[in-house]
XYZ file of C-alpha atoms in Angstrom:
462
model
C 66.810 -59.705 -83.055
C 65.499 -56.759 -85.036
C 61.860 -57.144 -85.868
C 60.531 -55.427 -88.939
C 57.193 -53.708 -88.424
C 54.246 -55.571 -89.913
C 52.767 -53.979 -93.005
C 49.053 -53.671 -92.269
C 46.851 -53.487 -95.352
C 43.754 -51.332 -94.963
C 40.510 -53.091 -95.807
C 36.829 -53.296 -94.952
C 34.739 -56.421 -94.570
C 31.943 -57.245 -97.017
C 29.341 -56.435 -94.353
C 30.953 -53.037 -93.734
C 30.986 -52.234 -97.451
C 27.381 -53.386 -97.916
C 26.315 -51.200 -95.009
C 28.176 -48.255 -96.564
C 26.300 -48.772 -99.845
C 22.964 -48.661 -97.979
C 23.918 -45.435 -96.206
C 25.162 -43.815 -99.417
C 21.923 -44.780 -101.187
C 19.845 -43.323 -98.350
C 21.819 -40.077 -98.368
C 21.603 -39.820 -102.162
C 17.839 -40.324 -102.029
C 17.461 -37.585 -99.405
C 19.678 -35.168 -101.333
C 17.795 -35.868 -104.570
C 14.431 -35.363 -102.846
C 15.622 -32.073 -101.325
C 16.745 -30.821 -104.738
C 13.618 -32.084 -106.473
C 15.537 -34.469 -108.729
C 13.496 -37.256 -110.350
C 15.829 -40.178 -109.596
C 14.485 -43.711 -109.296
C 15.441 -46.120 -106.520
C 17.240 -48.361 -109.006
C 19.418 -45.494 -110.229
C 20.199 -44.440 -106.660
C 21.220 -47.974 -105.666
C 23.354 -48.441 -108.783
C 25.068 -45.097 -108.186
C 25.704 -45.995 -104.534
C 27.337 -49.300 -105.529
C 29.448 -47.579 -108.181
C 30.578 -44.813 -105.834
C 31.507 -47.280 -103.100
C 33.603 -49.365 -105.502
C 35.459 -46.285 -106.729
C 36.047 -44.914 -103.246
C 37.194 -48.293 -101.925
C 39.656 -48.804 -104.794
C 41.032 -45.279 -104.368
C 41.411 -45.782 -100.624
C 43.146 -49.141 -101.098
C 45.653 -47.566 -103.468
C 46.302 -44.578 -101.211
C 46.743 -46.786 -98.137
C 50.140 -47.923 -99.424
C 52.894 -45.345 -99.415
C 56.604 -45.603 -100.189
C 57.554 -45.920 -96.529
C 54.902 -48.496 -95.628
C 51.212 -48.099 -94.855
C 49.147 -44.997 -94.286
C 47.392 -44.807 -90.890
C 44.049 -46.620 -91.067
C 42.117 -43.621 -89.736
C 43.583 -41.384 -92.451
C 42.733 -43.898 -95.182
C 39.178 -44.294 -93.866
C 38.767 -40.529 -93.877
C 39.899 -40.434 -97.516
C 37.395 -43.197 -98.313
C 34.556 -41.190 -96.775
C 35.698 -37.966 -98.452
C 35.739 -39.643 -101.870
C 32.231 -40.961 -101.328
C 31.014 -37.489 -100.389
C 32.649 -35.930 -103.445
C 30.995 -38.428 -105.780
C 27.566 -37.924 -104.200
C 27.780 -34.127 -104.331
C 28.966 -34.257 -107.949
C 25.959 -36.389 -108.901
C 23.478 -34.056 -107.232
C 25.098 -30.971 -108.786
C 24.871 -32.545 -112.241
C 21.144 -33.076 -111.914
C 21.282 -36.741 -111.018
C 23.735 -37.789 -113.694
C 26.799 -39.862 -112.947
C 29.416 -41.769 -114.879
C 29.171 -45.552 -114.506
C 32.232 -47.641 -113.730
C 35.077 -47.227 -116.220
C 33.693 -48.090 -119.599
C 35.001 -47.440 -123.042
C 33.415 -45.017 -125.432
C 33.425 -47.008 -128.649
C 32.936 -45.542 -132.090
C 33.629 -46.160 -135.719
C 33.082 -49.147 -137.956
C 34.045 -52.377 -136.264
C 34.599 -50.586 -132.937
C 37.845 -48.936 -134.036
C 38.193 -46.475 -131.129
C 38.310 -47.199 -127.397
C 38.321 -44.138 -125.133
C 38.399 -44.310 -121.322
C 38.652 -40.544 -120.807
C 36.349 -39.366 -118.040
C 36.301 -39.275 -114.267
C 39.419 -40.097 -112.258
C 39.247 -43.809 -111.407
C 41.692 -46.293 -109.912
C 41.236 -49.417 -111.988
C 41.358 -52.978 -110.744
C 41.886 -56.024 -112.940
C 38.109 -56.629 -112.953
C 37.155 -53.070 -113.883
C 39.880 -53.004 -116.547
C 38.523 -56.190 -118.111
C 35.072 -54.624 -118.228
C 36.368 -51.356 -119.672
C 38.514 -53.015 -122.340
C 36.238 -55.910 -123.217
C 36.085 -54.724 -126.840
C 39.884 -54.898 -127.146
C 39.999 -58.281 -125.448
C 37.581 -59.832 -127.930
C 39.312 -62.152 -130.420
C 39.619 -60.501 -133.819
C 39.184 -56.987 -132.408
C 39.993 -54.266 -134.967
C 40.646 -51.395 -132.536
C 43.046 -48.867 -134.082
C 42.983 -46.052 -131.517
C 43.017 -46.159 -127.714
C 43.001 -43.512 -124.995
C 43.495 -44.568 -121.382
C 43.757 -41.029 -119.972
C 42.330 -40.193 -116.529
C 42.311 -43.821 -115.396
C 45.005 -44.957 -112.961
C 46.535 -48.368 -113.674
C 48.214 -50.459 -110.992
C 50.123 -53.659 -111.731
C 47.012 -55.851 -112.001
C 45.132 -53.377 -114.187
C 48.219 -52.819 -116.357
C 48.525 -56.575 -116.904
C 44.977 -56.700 -118.244
C 45.580 -53.586 -120.370
C 48.728 -55.186 -121.781
C 46.754 -58.281 -122.737
C 44.213 -56.054 -124.513
C 46.933 -54.088 -126.328
C 48.650 -57.292 -127.406
C 45.368 -58.557 -128.827
C 45.096 -55.496 -131.105
C 48.820 -55.144 -131.796
C 48.336 -55.664 -135.540
C 45.682 -52.941 -135.911
C 46.464 -50.258 -133.352
C 48.050 -47.103 -134.787
C 47.302 -44.463 -132.116
C 47.989 -44.985 -128.401
C 47.222 -42.254 -125.881
C 48.463 -43.472 -122.516
C 48.743 -40.037 -120.959
C 47.869 -39.580 -117.289
C 47.580 -43.278 -116.367
C 49.589 -43.615 -113.130
C 48.230 -40.801 -110.964
C 48.165 -41.599 -107.273
C 50.239 -44.762 -107.556
C 53.396 -45.356 -105.464
C 56.535 -44.879 -107.565
C 57.518 -48.547 -107.768
C 54.026 -49.609 -108.816
C 53.739 -46.735 -111.314
C 57.033 -47.706 -112.961
C 55.988 -51.360 -113.122
C 52.694 -50.376 -114.738
C 54.518 -48.351 -117.373
C 56.888 -51.247 -118.088
C 54.016 -53.695 -118.506
C 52.013 -51.472 -120.849
C 55.102 -50.383 -122.796
C 56.127 -53.989 -123.374
C 52.723 -54.618 -124.930
C 52.961 -51.497 -127.096
C 56.335 -52.719 -128.365
C 54.425 -55.420 -130.235
C 52.344 -52.823 -132.100
C 54.258 -52.823 -135.351
C 52.143 -50.118 -137.016
C 52.019 -47.593 -134.180
C 52.129 -44.036 -135.554
C 51.160 -41.869 -132.569
C 52.233 -42.270 -128.939
C 51.197 -39.908 -126.137
C 52.937 -40.291 -122.771
C 52.005 -36.845 -121.431
C 50.912 -36.015 -117.876
C 52.666 -39.003 -116.338
C 55.253 -38.228 -113.675
C 58.025 -39.895 -115.653
C 61.385 -38.263 -115.081
C 64.334 -40.322 -116.262
C 63.090 -43.464 -114.465
C 59.718 -43.242 -116.150
C 61.196 -42.630 -119.584
C 63.393 -45.684 -119.231
C 60.417 -47.685 -117.951
C 58.809 -46.914 -121.323
C 61.934 -47.972 -123.202
C 60.351 -50.864 -125.095
C 57.567 -48.651 -126.431
C 60.149 -46.170 -127.713
C 62.892 -48.430 -129.050
C 60.714 -50.923 -130.922
C 58.776 -48.408 -133.022
C 59.935 -48.010 -136.619
C 56.933 -46.108 -138.039
C 56.337 -43.575 -135.253
C 55.138 -40.203 -136.587
C 54.044 -38.431 -133.401
C 55.387 -38.425 -129.840
C 54.060 -36.290 -126.987
C 55.958 -35.829 -123.711
C 54.140 -32.884 -122.155
C 54.249 -32.269 -118.413
C 56.263 -35.393 -117.651
C 59.231 -34.006 -115.738
C 61.488 -34.278 -118.771
C 64.688 -33.143 -117.082
C 68.152 -33.050 -118.654
C 68.690 -36.739 -117.926
C 65.182 -37.643 -119.085
C 65.778 -35.800 -122.371
C 69.033 -37.712 -122.738
C 67.151 -40.967 -122.206
C 64.575 -40.038 -124.848
C 67.337 -39.255 -127.338
C 69.020 -42.597 -126.610
C 65.844 -44.673 -126.846
C 64.137 -43.015 -129.807
C 66.548 -44.332 -132.398
C 64.106 -44.556 -135.312
C 62.921 -40.984 -135.826
C 63.107 -40.820 -139.607
C 59.298 -40.765 -139.920
C 58.654 -38.421 -136.971
C 56.386 -35.530 -137.983
C 55.301 -34.244 -134.575
C 57.230 -33.911 -131.314
C 55.620 -32.086 -128.391
C 57.272 -31.231 -125.085
C 55.748 -28.788 -122.601
C 56.085 -27.738 -118.971
C 59.282 -29.632 -118.320
C 62.619 -28.652 -116.747
C 64.830 -29.483 -119.694
C 67.186 -26.476 -119.646
C 69.811 -25.894 -122.361
C 71.421 -29.296 -122.023
C 68.113 -31.106 -122.272
C 67.232 -29.087 -125.374
C 70.501 -30.151 -126.953
C 69.594 -33.796 -126.442
C 66.214 -33.145 -128.073
C 68.017 -31.346 -130.893
C 69.870 -34.582 -131.627
C 66.482 -36.192 -132.318
C 65.413 -33.303 -134.564
C 68.659 -33.564 -136.531
C 67.596 -37.029 -137.681
C 63.922 -36.184 -138.268
C 63.735 -34.878 -141.855
C 59.923 -35.077 -141.927
C 59.310 -32.879 -138.846
C 56.244 -30.679 -139.325
C 55.089 -29.782 -135.819
C 57.575 -29.124 -133.016
C 56.769 -27.799 -129.570
C 59.114 -27.274 -126.645
C 57.343 -24.649 -124.570
C 57.783 -23.761 -120.885
C 60.905 -25.881 -120.600
C 63.488 -23.380 -119.241
C 65.462 -23.446 -122.494
C 68.000 -20.623 -122.888
C 69.742 -19.177 -125.962
C 72.196 -22.075 -126.375
C 69.481 -24.696 -126.273
C 67.166 -22.631 -128.463
C 69.881 -22.162 -131.082
C 70.609 -25.900 -131.047
C 66.925 -26.668 -131.658
C 66.655 -24.139 -134.495
C 69.829 -25.356 -136.184
C 68.752 -28.998 -135.937
C 65.339 -28.245 -137.426
C 66.845 -26.221 -140.244
C 69.501 -28.784 -141.024
C 67.199 -31.810 -141.087
C 64.661 -30.700 -143.683
C 62.288 -27.986 -144.882
C 58.875 -29.424 -143.999
C 58.251 -27.525 -140.728
C 54.680 -26.174 -140.464
C 54.274 -25.327 -136.771
C 56.856 -24.170 -134.216
C 56.129 -23.379 -130.555
C 59.075 -22.486 -128.308
C 57.127 -20.048 -126.127
C 57.790 -19.317 -122.461
C 61.533 -19.985 -122.586
C 64.244 -17.444 -121.627
C 65.985 -17.631 -125.003
C 66.743 -13.893 -125.271
C 68.024 -12.138 -128.394
C 70.840 -14.715 -128.499
C 68.563 -17.185 -130.264
C 67.539 -14.716 -132.992
C 70.244 -15.461 -135.610
C 69.553 -19.215 -135.575
C 65.796 -18.644 -135.441
C 65.885 -16.200 -138.358
C 67.908 -18.681 -140.410
C 65.376 -21.387 -139.579
C 62.439 -19.231 -140.725
C 64.176 -18.519 -144.019
C 64.714 -22.228 -144.613
C 61.103 -23.300 -143.988
C 58.754 -22.274 -146.833
C 55.869 -24.321 -145.379
C 55.768 -22.599 -141.963
C 52.222 -21.607 -140.978
C 52.350 -21.061 -137.205
C 55.123 -19.430 -135.205
C 54.711 -19.047 -131.436
C 57.533 -17.009 -129.875
C 55.585 -15.658 -126.908
C 57.591 -14.821 -123.799
C 61.025 -15.675 -125.197
C 62.676 -12.355 -124.178
C 63.673 -11.476 -127.737
C 63.711 -7.693 -127.136
C 63.880 -5.274 -130.074
C 67.100 -6.701 -131.459
C 65.896 -10.291 -131.539
C 62.378 -9.440 -132.683
C 63.763 -7.339 -135.527
C 66.009 -10.138 -136.788
C 63.194 -12.687 -136.743
C 60.597 -10.297 -138.183
C 62.812 -9.369 -141.131
C 63.314 -13.063 -141.844
C 59.536 -13.508 -141.823
C 59.130 -10.576 -144.188
C 61.555 -12.129 -146.648
C 60.071 -15.645 -146.484
C 57.198 -17.596 -144.835
C 54.635 -16.957 -147.623
C 52.094 -19.329 -145.993
C 52.286 -17.870 -142.462
C 48.895 -17.917 -140.717
C 49.689 -17.343 -137.036
C 52.354 -15.074 -135.548
C 52.701 -14.753 -131.773
C 55.348 -12.482 -130.252
C 53.756 -11.464 -126.953
C 55.811 -10.598 -123.858
C 59.025 -9.846 -125.735
C 59.733 -6.244 -124.649
C 59.162 -4.931 -128.170
C 59.191 -1.119 -128.329
C 58.383 1.258 -131.240
C 61.885 0.567 -132.514
C 61.172 -3.149 -132.965
C 57.639 -2.459 -134.184
C 58.943 -1.303 -137.558
C 60.273 -4.733 -138.494
C 57.142 -6.456 -137.174
C 54.960 -4.183 -139.313
C 57.039 -5.086 -142.364
C 56.688 -8.788 -141.525
C 52.908 -8.557 -141.227
C 52.296 -6.473 -144.341
C 51.176 -8.382 -147.413
C 50.987 -11.733 -145.657
C 47.960 -13.034 -147.526
C 47.172 -15.936 -145.166
C 47.953 -14.352 -141.785
C 44.808 -14.488 -139.625
C 46.243 -14.257 -136.083
C 48.633 -11.650 -134.669
C 49.481 -11.655 -130.964
C 51.630 -8.787 -129.663
C 50.143 -8.408 -126.215
C 52.134 -7.177 -123.209
C 55.019 -5.609 -125.087
C 56.066 -1.945 -124.840
C 54.662 -0.580 -128.094
C 52.894 2.471 -126.659
C 51.049 4.792 -129.053
C 53.922 5.243 -131.483
C 54.446 1.501 -131.834
C 50.718 0.911 -132.321
C 50.645 3.493 -135.127
C 53.535 1.697 -136.864
C 52.036 -1.788 -136.404
C 48.635 -0.614 -137.650
C 50.124 0.292 -141.019
C 51.241 -3.306 -141.455
C 47.912 -4.653 -140.182
C 46.042 -2.702 -142.844
C 47.983 -4.610 -145.518
C 47.186 -8.095 -144.160
C 43.744 -8.839 -145.610
C 43.108 -12.163 -143.840
C 43.609 -10.942 -140.251
C 40.782 -11.973 -137.919
C 42.391 -12.006 -134.479
C 44.604 -9.124 -133.305
C 45.767 -8.782 -129.694
C 47.557 -5.586 -128.627
C 46.569 -5.689 -124.942
C 48.988 -4.499 -122.282
C 50.983 -2.167 -124.544
C 50.244 1.099 -122.700
C 48.110 2.409 -125.541
C 46.212 5.654 -125.178
C 43.831 7.451 -127.512
C 46.267 7.895 -130.402
C 47.328 4.237 -130.403
C 43.769 2.928 -130.016
C 42.471 5.100 -132.857
C 45.365 4.030 -135.109
C 44.598 0.361 -134.424
C 40.906 0.897 -135.157
C 41.702 2.597 -138.461
C 44.150 -0.150 -139.351
C 41.492 -2.859 -139.078
C 38.714 -0.856 -140.693
C 39.170 -2.615 -144.011
C 39.413 -6.166 -142.619
C 36.176 -7.871 -143.591
C 36.732 -10.978 -141.464
C 37.808 -9.286 -138.237
C 36.622 -11.137 -135.122
C 38.786 -9.732 -132.348
C 40.708 -6.500 -131.761
C 41.978 -6.347 -128.187
């Protein structure tokens, strides 16, 4: 017979936990006395109880790993370390500490519930306490933020009950960063439970899933929250491991994108193929105003697909951020065509896209010919030399609303700075100009100073 090893769950007895609270309180009192902090005994005892509950919950969660159970000694050490961190943080803050997870409530009729704060592992009991406003019959909560709190299955079940109770009034749901520290199977279950509740929110307009380690499995765990929304206007998937397959899953699940105005992706590993899947969403989003796909390893093919989809869907784009992607000059034709087709564009972030002179020139000339409402132009880290500076200067000149120009870490040198400064002098609204890292010497610096001399609202010249 093959015997499976017993799964030992780490725990402490009530007497052990009570004794820990007494020791924490005594240590807190001594630390406060040493630092001269006026903290009463009641506050010290309450803090000790709060810290022990947090540390115990965190240790319980961390004791279970994918392959079984963590060694008891290691879990106990983590428990003690967490207690020490919380005590030191309280003393450093002058005796202040954050009570157990509680919602910051504001607005008429308690319309906003915000759990943002310290990192806590929630239990069903602490979740009930934190979301008591949402659990009240007739609650009118319209906006929730669960960020920084970690939900296991039990906590997610309570959160789902709360979300269901406000399903007719909730319009904004920020469930970013809610599964940190949980084993994968539990994290996915938590997402499924909460997403199923969000599926009942028929008037949901904004959904933020950022900072959760989703990947394709996580995206599909959130399928109900994505497929059941017909009024969604904003979706954020930043730092979620949105790989090629995850992007494909998003494109499959987000079928109703006709009202989508904002789509943010950042710090993912989407690559060209992933960008093409996202482009399929953009192609059916005629109301898109704010699109971000930064730091996602998108190359020229993916970048061109995004630009073409945005340009073909509508002309309402206001903000575009595709920075920190190796798109190269290959994306310039599609990007230039996009700029020409978007009269409402106000912010264009092309930092670190490897445009070089050829690409920068194509895009800059498109800006010069269009984009009358442009307010922010960022083209840092694009290897722009004096040759490309000519087109950039033309683009900047006479832009009446342009207040921010970022050209840092290019290769302008003095000659390029002289050329750019002529355009700067003709942009009356400029307040923020960054030319750092362009190998400028005296001639370039003096030219830049003369160029901004007539700008009444100047705040930064770097």
